[in-house]
mmCIF file with all atom_site columns, C-alpha atoms in Angstrom:
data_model
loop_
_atom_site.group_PDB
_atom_site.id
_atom_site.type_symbol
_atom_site.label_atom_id
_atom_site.label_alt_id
_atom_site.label_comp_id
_atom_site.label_asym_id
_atom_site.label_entity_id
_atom_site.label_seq_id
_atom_site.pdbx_PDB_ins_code
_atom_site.Cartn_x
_atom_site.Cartn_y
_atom_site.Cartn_z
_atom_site.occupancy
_atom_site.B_iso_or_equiv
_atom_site.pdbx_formal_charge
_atom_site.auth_seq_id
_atom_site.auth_comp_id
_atom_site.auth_asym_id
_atom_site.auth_atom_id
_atom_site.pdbx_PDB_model_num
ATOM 1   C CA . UNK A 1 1   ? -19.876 68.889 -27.013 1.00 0.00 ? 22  UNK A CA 1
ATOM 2   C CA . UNK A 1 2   ? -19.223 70.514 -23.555 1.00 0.00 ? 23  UNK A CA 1
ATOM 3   C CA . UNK A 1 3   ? -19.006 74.040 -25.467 1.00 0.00 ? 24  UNK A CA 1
ATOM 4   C CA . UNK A 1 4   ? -22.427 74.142 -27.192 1.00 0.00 ? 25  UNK A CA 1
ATOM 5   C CA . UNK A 1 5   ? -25.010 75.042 -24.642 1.00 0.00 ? 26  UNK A CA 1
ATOM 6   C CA . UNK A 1 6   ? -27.762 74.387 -26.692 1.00 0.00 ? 27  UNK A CA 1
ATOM 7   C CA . UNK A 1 7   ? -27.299 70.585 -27.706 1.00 0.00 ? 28  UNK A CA 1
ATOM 8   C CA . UNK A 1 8   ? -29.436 68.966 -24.374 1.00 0.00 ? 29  UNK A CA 1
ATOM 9   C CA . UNK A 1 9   ? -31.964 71.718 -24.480 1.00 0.00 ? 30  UNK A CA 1
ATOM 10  C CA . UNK A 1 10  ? -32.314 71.691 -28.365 1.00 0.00 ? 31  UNK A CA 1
ATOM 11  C CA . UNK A 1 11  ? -30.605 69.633 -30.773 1.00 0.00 ? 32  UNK A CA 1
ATOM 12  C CA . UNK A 1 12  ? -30.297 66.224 -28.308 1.00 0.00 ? 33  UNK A CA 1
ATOM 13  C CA . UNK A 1 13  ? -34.198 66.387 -28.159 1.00 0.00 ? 34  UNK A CA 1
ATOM 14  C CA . UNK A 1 14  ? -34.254 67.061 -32.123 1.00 0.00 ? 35  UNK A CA 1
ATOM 15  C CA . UNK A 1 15  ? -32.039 63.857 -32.233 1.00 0.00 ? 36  UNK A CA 1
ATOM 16  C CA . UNK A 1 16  ? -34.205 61.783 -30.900 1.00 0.00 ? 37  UNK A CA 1
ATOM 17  C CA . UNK A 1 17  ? -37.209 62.918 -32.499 1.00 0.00 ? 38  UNK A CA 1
ATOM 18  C CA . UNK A 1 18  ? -35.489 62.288 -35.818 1.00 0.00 ? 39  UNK A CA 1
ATOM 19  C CA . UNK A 1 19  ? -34.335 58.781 -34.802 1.00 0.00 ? 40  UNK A CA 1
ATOM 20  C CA . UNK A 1 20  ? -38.024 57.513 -33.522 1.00 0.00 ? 41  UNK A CA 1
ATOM 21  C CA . UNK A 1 21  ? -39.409 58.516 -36.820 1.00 0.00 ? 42  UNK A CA 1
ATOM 22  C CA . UNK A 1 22  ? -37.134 55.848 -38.698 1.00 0.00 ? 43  UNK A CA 1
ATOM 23  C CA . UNK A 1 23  ? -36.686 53.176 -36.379 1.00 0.00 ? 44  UNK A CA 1
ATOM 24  C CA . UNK A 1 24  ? -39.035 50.203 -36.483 1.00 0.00 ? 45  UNK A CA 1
ATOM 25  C CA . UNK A 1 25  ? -42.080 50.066 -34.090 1.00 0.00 ? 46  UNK A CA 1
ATOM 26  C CA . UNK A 1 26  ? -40.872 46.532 -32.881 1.00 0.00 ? 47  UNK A CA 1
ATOM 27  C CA . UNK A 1 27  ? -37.807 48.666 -31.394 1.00 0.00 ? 48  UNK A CA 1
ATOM 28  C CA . UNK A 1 28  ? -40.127 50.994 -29.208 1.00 0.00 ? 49  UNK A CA 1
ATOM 29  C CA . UNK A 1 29  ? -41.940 50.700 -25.902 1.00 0.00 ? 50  UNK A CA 1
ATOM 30  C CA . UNK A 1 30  ? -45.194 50.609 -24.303 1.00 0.00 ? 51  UNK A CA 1
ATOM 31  C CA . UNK A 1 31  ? -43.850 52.076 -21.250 1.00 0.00 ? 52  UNK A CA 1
ATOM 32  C CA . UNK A 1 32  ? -41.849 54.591 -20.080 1.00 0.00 ? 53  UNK A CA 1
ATOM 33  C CA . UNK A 1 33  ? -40.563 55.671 -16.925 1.00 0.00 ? 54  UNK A CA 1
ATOM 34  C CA . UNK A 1 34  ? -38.805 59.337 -16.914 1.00 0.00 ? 55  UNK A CA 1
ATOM 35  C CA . UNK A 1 35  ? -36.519 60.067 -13.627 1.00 0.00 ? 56  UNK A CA 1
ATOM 36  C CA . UNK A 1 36  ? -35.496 62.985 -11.998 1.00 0.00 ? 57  UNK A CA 1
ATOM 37  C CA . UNK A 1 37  ? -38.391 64.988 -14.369 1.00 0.00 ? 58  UNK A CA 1
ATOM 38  C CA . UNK A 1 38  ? -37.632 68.582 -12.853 1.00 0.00 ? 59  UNK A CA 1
ATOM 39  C CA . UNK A 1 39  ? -34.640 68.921 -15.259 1.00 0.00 ? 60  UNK A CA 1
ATOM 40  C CA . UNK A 1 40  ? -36.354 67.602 -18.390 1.00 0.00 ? 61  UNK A CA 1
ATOM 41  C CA . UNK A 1 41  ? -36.774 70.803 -20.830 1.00 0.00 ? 62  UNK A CA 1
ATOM 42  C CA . UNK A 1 42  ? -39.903 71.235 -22.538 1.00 0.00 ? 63  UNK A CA 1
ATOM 43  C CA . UNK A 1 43  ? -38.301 70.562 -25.984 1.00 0.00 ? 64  UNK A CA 1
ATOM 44  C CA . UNK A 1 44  ? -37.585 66.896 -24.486 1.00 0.00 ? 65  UNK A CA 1
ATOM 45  C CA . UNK A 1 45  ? -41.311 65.755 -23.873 1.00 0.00 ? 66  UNK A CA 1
ATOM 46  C CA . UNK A 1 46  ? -42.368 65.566 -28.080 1.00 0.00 ? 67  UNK A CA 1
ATOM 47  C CA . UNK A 1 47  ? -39.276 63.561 -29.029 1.00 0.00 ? 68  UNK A CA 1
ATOM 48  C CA . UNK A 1 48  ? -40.461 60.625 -25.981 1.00 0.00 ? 69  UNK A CA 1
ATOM 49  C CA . UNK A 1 49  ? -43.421 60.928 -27.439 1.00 0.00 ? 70  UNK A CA 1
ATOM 50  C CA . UNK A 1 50  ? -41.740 59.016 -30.495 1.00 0.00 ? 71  UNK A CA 1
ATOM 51  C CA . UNK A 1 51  ? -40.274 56.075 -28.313 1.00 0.00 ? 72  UNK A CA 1
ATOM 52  C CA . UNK A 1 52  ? -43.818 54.498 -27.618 1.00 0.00 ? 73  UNK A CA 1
ATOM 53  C CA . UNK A 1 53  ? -44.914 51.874 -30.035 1.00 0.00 ? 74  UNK A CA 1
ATOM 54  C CA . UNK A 1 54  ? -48.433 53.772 -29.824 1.00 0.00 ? 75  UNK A CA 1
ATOM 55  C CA . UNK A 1 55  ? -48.081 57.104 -28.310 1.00 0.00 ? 76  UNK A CA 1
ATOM 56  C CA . UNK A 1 56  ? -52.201 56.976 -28.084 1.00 0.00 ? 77  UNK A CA 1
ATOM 57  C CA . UNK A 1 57  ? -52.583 53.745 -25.736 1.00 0.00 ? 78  UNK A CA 1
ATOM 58  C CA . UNK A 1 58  ? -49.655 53.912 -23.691 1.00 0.00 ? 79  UNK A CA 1
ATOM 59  C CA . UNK A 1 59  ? -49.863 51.005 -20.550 1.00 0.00 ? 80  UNK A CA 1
ATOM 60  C CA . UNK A 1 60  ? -47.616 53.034 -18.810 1.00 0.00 ? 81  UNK A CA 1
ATOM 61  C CA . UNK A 1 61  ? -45.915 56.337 -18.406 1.00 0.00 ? 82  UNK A CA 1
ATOM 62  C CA . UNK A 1 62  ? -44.533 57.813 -15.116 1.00 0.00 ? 83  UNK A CA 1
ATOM 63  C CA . UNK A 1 63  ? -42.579 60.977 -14.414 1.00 0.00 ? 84  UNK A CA 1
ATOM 64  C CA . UNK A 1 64  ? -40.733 61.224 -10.871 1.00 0.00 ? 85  UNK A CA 1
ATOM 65  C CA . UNK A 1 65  ? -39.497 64.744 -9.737  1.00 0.00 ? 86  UNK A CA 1
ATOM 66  C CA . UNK A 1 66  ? -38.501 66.655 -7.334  1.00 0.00 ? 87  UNK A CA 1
ATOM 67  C CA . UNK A 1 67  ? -38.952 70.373 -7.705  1.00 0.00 ? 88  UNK A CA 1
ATOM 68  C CA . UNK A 1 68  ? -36.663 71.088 -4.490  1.00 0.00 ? 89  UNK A CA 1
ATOM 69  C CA . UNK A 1 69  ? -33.938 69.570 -6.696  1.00 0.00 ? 90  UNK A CA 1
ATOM 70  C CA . UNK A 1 70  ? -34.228 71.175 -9.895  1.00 0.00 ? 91  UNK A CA 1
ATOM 71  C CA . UNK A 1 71  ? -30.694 72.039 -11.781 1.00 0.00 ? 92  UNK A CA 1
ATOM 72  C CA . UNK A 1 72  ? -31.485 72.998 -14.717 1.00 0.00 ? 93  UNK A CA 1
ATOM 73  C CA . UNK A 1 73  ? -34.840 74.157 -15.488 1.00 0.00 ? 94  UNK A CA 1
ATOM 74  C CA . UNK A 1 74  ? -36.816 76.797 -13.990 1.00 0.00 ? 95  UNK A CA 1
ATOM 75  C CA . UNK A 1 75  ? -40.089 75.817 -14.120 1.00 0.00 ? 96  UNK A CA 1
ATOM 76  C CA . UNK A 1 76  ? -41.818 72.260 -15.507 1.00 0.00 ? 97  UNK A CA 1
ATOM 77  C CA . UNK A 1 77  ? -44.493 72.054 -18.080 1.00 0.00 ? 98  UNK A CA 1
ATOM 78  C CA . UNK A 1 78  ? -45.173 68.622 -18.335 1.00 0.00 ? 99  UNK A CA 1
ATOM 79  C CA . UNK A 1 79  ? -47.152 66.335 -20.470 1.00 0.00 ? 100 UNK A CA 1
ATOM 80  C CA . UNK A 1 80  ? -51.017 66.569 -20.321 1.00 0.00 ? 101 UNK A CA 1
ATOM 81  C CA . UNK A 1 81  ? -51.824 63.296 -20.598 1.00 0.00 ? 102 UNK A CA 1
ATOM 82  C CA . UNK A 1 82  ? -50.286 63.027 -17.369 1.00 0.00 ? 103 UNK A CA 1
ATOM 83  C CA . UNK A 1 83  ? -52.353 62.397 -14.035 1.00 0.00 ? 104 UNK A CA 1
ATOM 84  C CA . UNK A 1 84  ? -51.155 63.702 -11.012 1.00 0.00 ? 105 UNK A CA 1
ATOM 85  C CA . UNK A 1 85  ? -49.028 64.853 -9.396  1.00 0.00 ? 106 UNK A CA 1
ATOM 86  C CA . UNK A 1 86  ? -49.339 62.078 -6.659  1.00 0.00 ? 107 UNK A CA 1
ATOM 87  C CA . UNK A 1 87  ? -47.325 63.281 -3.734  1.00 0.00 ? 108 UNK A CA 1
ATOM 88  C CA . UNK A 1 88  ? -44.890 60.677 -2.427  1.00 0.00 ? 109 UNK A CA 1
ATOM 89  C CA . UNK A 1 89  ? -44.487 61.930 1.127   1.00 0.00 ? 110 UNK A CA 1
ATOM 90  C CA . UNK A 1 90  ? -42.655 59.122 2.912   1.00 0.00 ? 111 UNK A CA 1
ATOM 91  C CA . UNK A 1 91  ? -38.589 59.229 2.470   1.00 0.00 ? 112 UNK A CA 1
ATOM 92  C CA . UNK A 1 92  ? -37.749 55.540 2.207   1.00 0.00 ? 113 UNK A CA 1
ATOM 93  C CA . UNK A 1 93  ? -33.842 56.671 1.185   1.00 0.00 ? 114 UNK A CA 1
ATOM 94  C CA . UNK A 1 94  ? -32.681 58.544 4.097   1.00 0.00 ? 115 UNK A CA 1
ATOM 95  C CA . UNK A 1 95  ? -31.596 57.572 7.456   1.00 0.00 ? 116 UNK A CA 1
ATOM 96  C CA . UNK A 1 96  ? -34.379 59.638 10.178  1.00 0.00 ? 117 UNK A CA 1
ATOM 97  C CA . UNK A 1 97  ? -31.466 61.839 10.678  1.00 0.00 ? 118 UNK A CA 1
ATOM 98  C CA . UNK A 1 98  ? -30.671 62.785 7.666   1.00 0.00 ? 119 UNK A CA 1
ATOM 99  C CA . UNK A 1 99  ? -34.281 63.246 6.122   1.00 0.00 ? 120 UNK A CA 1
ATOM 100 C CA . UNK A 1 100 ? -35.029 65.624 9.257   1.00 0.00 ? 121 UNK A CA 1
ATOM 101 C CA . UNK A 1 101 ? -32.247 67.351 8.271   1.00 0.00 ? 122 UNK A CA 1
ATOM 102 C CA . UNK A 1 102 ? -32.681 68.110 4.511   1.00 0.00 ? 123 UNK A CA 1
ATOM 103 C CA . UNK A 1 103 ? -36.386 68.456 5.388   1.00 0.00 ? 124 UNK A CA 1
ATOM 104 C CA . UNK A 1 104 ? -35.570 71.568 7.471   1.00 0.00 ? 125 UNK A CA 1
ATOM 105 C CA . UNK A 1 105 ? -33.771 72.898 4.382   1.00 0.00 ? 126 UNK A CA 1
ATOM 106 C CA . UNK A 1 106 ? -35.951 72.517 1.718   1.00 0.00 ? 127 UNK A CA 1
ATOM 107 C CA . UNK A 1 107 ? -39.077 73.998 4.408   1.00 0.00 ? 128 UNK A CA 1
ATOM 108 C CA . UNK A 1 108 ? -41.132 70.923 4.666   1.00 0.00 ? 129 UNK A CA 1
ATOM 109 C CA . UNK A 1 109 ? -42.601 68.039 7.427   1.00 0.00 ? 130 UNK A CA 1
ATOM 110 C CA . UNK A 1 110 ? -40.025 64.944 7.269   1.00 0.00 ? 131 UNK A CA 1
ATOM 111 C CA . UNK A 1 111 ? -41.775 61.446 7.352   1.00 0.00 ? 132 UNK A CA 1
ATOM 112 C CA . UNK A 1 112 ? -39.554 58.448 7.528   1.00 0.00 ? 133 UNK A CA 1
ATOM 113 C CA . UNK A 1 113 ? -40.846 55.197 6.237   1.00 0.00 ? 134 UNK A CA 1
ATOM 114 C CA . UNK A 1 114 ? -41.342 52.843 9.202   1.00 0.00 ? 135 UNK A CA 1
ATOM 115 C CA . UNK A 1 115 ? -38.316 51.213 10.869  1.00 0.00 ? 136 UNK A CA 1
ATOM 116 C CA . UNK A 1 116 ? -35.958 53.085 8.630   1.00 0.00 ? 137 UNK A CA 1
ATOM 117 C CA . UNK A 1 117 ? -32.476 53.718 10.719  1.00 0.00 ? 138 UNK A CA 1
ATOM 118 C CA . UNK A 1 118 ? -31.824 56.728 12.809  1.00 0.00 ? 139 UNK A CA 1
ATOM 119 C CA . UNK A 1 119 ? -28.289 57.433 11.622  1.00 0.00 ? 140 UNK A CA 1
ATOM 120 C CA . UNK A 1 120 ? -26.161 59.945 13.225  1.00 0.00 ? 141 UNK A CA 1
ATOM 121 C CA . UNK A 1 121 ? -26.855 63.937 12.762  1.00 0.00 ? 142 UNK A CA 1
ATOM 122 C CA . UNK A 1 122 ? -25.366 65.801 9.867   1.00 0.00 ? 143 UNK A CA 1
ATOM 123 C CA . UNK A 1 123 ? -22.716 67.699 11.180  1.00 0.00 ? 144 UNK A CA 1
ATOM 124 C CA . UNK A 1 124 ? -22.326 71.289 10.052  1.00 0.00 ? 145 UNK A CA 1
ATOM 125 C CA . UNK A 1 125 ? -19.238 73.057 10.649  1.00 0.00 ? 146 UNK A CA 1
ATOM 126 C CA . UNK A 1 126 ? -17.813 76.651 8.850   1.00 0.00 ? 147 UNK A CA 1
ATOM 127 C CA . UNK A 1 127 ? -14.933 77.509 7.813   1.00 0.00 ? 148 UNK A CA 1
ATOM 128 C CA . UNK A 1 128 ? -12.932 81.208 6.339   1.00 0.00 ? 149 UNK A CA 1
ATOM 129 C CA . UNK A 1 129 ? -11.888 80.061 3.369   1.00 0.00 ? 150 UNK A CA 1
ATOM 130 C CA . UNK A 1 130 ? -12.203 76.900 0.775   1.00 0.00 ? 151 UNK A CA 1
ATOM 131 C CA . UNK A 1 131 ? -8.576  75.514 1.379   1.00 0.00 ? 152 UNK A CA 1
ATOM 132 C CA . UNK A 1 132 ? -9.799  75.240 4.940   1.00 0.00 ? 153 UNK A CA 1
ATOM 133 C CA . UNK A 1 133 ? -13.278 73.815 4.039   1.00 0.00 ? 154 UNK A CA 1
ATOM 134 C CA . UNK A 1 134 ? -11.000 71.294 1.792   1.00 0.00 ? 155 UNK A CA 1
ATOM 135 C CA . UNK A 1 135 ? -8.846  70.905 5.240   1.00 0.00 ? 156 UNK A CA 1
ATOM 136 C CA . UNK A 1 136 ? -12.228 69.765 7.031   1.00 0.00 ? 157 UNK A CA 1
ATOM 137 C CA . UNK A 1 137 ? -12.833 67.643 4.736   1.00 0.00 ? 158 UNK A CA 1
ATOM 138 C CA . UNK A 1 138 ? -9.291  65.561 4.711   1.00 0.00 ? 159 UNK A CA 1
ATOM 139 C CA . UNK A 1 139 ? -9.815  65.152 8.486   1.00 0.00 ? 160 UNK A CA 1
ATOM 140 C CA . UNK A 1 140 ? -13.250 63.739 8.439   1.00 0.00 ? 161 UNK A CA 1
ATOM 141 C CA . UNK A 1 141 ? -12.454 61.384 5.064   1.00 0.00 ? 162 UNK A CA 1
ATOM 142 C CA . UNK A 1 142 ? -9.606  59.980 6.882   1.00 0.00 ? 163 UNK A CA 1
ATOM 143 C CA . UNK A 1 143 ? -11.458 59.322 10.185  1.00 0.00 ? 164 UNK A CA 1
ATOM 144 C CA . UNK A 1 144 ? -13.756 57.178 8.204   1.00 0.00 ? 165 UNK A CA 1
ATOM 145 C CA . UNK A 1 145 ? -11.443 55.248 6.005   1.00 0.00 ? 166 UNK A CA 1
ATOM 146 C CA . UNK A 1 146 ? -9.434  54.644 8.947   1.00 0.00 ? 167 UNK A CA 1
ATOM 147 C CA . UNK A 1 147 ? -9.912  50.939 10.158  1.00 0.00 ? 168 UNK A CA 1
ATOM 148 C CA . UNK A 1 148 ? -9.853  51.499 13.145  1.00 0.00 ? 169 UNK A CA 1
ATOM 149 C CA . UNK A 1 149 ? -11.842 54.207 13.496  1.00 0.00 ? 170 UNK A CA 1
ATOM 150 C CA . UNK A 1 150 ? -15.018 54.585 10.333  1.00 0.00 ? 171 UNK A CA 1
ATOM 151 C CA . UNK A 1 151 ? -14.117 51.557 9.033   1.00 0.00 ? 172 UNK A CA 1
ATOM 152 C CA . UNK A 1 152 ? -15.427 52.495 5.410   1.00 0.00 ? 173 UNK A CA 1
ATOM 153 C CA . UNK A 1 153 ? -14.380 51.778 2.140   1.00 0.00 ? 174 UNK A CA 1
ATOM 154 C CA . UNK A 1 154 ? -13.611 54.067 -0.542  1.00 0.00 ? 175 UNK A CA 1
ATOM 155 C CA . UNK A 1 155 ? -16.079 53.477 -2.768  1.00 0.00 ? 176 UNK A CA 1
ATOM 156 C CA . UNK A 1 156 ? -18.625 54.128 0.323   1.00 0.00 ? 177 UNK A CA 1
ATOM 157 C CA . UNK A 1 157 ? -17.347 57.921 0.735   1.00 0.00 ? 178 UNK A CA 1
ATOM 158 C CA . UNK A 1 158 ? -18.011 60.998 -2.052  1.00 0.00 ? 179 UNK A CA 1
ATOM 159 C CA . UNK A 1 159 ? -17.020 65.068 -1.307  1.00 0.00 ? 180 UNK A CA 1
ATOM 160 C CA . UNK A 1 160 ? -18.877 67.245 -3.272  1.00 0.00 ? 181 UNK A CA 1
ATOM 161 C CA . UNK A 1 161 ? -18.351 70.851 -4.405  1.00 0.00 ? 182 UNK A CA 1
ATOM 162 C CA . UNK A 1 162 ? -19.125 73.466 -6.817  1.00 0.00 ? 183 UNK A CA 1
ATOM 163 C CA . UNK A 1 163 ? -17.464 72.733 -10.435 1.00 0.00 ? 184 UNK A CA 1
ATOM 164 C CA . UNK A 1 164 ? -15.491 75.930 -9.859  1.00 0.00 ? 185 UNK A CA 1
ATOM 165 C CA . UNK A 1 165 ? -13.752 74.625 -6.727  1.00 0.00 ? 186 UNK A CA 1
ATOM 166 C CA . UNK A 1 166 ? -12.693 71.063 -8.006  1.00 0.00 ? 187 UNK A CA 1
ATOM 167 C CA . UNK A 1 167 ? -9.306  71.700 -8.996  1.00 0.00 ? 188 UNK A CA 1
ATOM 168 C CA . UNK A 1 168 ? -8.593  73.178 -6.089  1.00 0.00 ? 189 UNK A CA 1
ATOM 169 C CA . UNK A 1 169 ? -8.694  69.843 -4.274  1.00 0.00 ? 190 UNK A CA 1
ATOM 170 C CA . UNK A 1 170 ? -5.722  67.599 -3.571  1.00 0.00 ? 191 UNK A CA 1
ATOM 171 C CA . UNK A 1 171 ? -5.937  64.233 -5.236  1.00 0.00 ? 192 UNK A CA 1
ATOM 172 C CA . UNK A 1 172 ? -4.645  62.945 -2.132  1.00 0.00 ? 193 UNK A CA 1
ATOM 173 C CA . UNK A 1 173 ? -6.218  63.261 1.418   1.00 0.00 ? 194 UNK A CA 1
ATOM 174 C CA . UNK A 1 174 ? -3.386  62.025 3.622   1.00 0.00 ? 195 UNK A CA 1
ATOM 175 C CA . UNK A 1 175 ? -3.117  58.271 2.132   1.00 0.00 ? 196 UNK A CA 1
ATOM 176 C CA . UNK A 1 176 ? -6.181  58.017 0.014   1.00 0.00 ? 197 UNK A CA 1
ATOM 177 C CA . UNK A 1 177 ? -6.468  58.640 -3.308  1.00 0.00 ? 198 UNK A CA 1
ATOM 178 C CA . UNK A 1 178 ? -9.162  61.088 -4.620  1.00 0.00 ? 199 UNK A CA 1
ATOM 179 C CA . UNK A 1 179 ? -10.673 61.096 -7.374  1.00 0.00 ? 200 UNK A CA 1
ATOM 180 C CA . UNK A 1 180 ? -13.677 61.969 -10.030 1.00 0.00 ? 201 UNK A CA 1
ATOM 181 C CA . UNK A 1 181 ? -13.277 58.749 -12.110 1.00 0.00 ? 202 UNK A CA 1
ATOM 182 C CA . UNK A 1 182 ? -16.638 56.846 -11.570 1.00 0.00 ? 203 UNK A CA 1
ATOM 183 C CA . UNK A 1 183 ? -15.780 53.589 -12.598 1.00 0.00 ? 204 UNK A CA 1
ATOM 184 C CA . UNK A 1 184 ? -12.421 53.768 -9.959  1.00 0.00 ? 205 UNK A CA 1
ATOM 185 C CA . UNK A 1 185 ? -14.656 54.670 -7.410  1.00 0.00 ? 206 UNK A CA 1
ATOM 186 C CA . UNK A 1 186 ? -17.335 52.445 -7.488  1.00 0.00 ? 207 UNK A CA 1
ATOM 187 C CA . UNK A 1 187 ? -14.446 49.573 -7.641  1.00 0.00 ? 208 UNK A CA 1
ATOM 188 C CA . UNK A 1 188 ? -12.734 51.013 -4.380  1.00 0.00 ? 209 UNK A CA 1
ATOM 189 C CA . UNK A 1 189 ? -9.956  52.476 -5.937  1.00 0.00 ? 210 UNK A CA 1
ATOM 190 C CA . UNK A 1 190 ? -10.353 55.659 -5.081  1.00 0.00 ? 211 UNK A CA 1
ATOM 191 C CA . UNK A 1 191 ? -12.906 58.192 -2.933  1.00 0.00 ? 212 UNK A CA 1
ATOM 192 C CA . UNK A 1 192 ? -14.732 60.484 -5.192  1.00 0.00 ? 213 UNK A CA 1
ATOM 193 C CA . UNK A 1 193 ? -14.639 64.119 -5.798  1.00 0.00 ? 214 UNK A CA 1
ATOM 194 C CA . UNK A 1 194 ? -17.438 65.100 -7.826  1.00 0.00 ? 215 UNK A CA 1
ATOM 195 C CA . UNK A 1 195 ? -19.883 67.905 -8.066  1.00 0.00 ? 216 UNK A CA 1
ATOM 196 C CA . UNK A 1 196 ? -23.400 67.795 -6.663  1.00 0.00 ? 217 UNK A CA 1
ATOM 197 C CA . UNK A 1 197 ? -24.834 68.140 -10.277 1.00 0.00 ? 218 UNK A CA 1
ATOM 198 C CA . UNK A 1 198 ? -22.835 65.289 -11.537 1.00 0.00 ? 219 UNK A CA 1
ATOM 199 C CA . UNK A 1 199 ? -23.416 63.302 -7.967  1.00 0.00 ? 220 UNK A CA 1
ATOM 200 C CA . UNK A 1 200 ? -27.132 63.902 -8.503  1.00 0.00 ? 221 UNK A CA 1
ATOM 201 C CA . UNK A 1 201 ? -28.916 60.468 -8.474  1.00 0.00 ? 222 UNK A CA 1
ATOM 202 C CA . UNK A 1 202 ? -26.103 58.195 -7.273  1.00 0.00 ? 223 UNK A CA 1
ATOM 203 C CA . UNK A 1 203 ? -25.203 57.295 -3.512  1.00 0.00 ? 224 UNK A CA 1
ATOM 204 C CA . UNK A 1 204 ? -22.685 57.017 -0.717  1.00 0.00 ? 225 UNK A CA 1
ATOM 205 C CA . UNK A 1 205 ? -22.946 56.152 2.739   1.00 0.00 ? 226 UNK A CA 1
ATOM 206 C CA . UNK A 1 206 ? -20.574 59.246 4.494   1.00 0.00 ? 227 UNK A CA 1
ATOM 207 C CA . UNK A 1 207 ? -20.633 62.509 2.154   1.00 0.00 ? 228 UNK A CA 1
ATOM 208 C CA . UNK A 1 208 ? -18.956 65.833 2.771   1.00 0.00 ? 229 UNK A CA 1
ATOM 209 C CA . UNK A 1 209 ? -20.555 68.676 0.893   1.00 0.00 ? 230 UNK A CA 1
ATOM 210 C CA . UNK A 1 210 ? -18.846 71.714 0.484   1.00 0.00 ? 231 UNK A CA 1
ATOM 211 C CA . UNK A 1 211 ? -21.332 74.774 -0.257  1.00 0.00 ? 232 UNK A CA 1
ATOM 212 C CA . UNK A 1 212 ? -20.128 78.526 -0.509  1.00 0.00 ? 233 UNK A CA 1
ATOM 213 C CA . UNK A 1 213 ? -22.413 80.401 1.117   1.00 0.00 ? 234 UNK A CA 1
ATOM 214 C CA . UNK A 1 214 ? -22.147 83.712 -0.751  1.00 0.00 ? 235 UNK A CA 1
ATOM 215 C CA . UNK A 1 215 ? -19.445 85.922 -1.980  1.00 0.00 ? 236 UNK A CA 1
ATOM 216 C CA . UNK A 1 216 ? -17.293 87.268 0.691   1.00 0.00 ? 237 UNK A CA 1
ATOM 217 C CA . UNK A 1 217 ? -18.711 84.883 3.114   1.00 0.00 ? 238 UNK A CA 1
ATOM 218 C CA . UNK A 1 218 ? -17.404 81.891 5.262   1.00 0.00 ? 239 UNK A CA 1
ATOM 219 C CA . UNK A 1 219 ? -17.241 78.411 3.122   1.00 0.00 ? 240 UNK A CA 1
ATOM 220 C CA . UNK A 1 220 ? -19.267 75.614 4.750   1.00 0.00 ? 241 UNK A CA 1
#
């Protein structure tokens, strides 16, 4: 329930601790890969425990993270049966562009895997207010839906902002629908509004990002 704070730090993790204790051992795993590990609370790690078939010979058990992305927890205590951490330090998602870019951000060396695409530069632009962040937005969404211009579909273009700021958006930029249905989206129906928490993980080829950049301050 979206008004009980505790249920994915506490009772979720209880939940599944109770339901590997009952279910039969022909139903579990010997591996177990855990994504995006830097929001995983420490009450989580026990209850996986219970999803391998033999939590003391497991043939495989990964955690990826990212601690420039973390959402949701502070700081990560992770298992210690656990080797590691193995730094991956090659960006094999990003165009050479865009991984110089967020590199710069986040304080770090970019490395781009081998032939990966140059891309064009992020552009960064700021405006007084959010209605005329939102108005930066419409221009640039249109421009690349447009035919005859960007030439992309919907379900290739996402604009993110803060959870606050979403109903402040139009549902409409010019002729395209917007939208934060999922499913619509990823069938072209619509481009999506969505915020970067709930974005987290999935892709798009052209993204806006809107990003407050303190109170009192010019929206960018």
């Amino acid at each position: 329930p979206n008004n009980d704070p505790t249920f994915w730090t506490e009772k979720a993790p209880a939940l599944l601790t109770n339901a590997t204790a009952v279910v039969d051992p022909a139903w579990k795993f010997d591996s177990v890969i855990i994504d995006e590990g830097q929001d995983f609370d420490d009450a989580w790690w026990p209850s996986i425990e219970g999803v391998f078939r033999d939590p003391t010979a497991k043939t495989c058990y990964y955690v990826f993270y990212d601690p420039n992305q973390r959402i949701y927890v502070q700081t990560n205590h992770f298992p210690n049966d656990l080797v590691g951490p193995i730094t991956l330090r090659v960006n094999c998602r990003n165009t050479v562009q865009i991984a110089e870019h967020c590199a710069r951000i986040a304080g770090f060396e970019p490395k781009s895997r081998v032939g990966a695409p140059e891309g064009e530069a992020p552009i960064s632009l700021t405006a007084d207010s959010l209605s005329e962040a939102i108005t930066l937005a419409k221009k640039f969404v249109i421009e690349w839906c447009s035919p005859e211009l960007g030439g992309l579909k919907y379900h290739q273009v996402a604009v993110l902002v803060r959870s606050n700021a979403a109903a402040e958006v139009d549902l409409k930029f010019g002729s395209i629908p917007v939208s934060g249905n999922l499913d619509r989206w990823r069938r072209d129906k619509t481009v999506l509004l969505s915020t970067w928490g709930r974005f987290k993980g999935l892709e798009a080829d052209a993204i806006v990002c809107i990003e407050p950049t303190g109170a009192n301050t010019p929206t960018d």
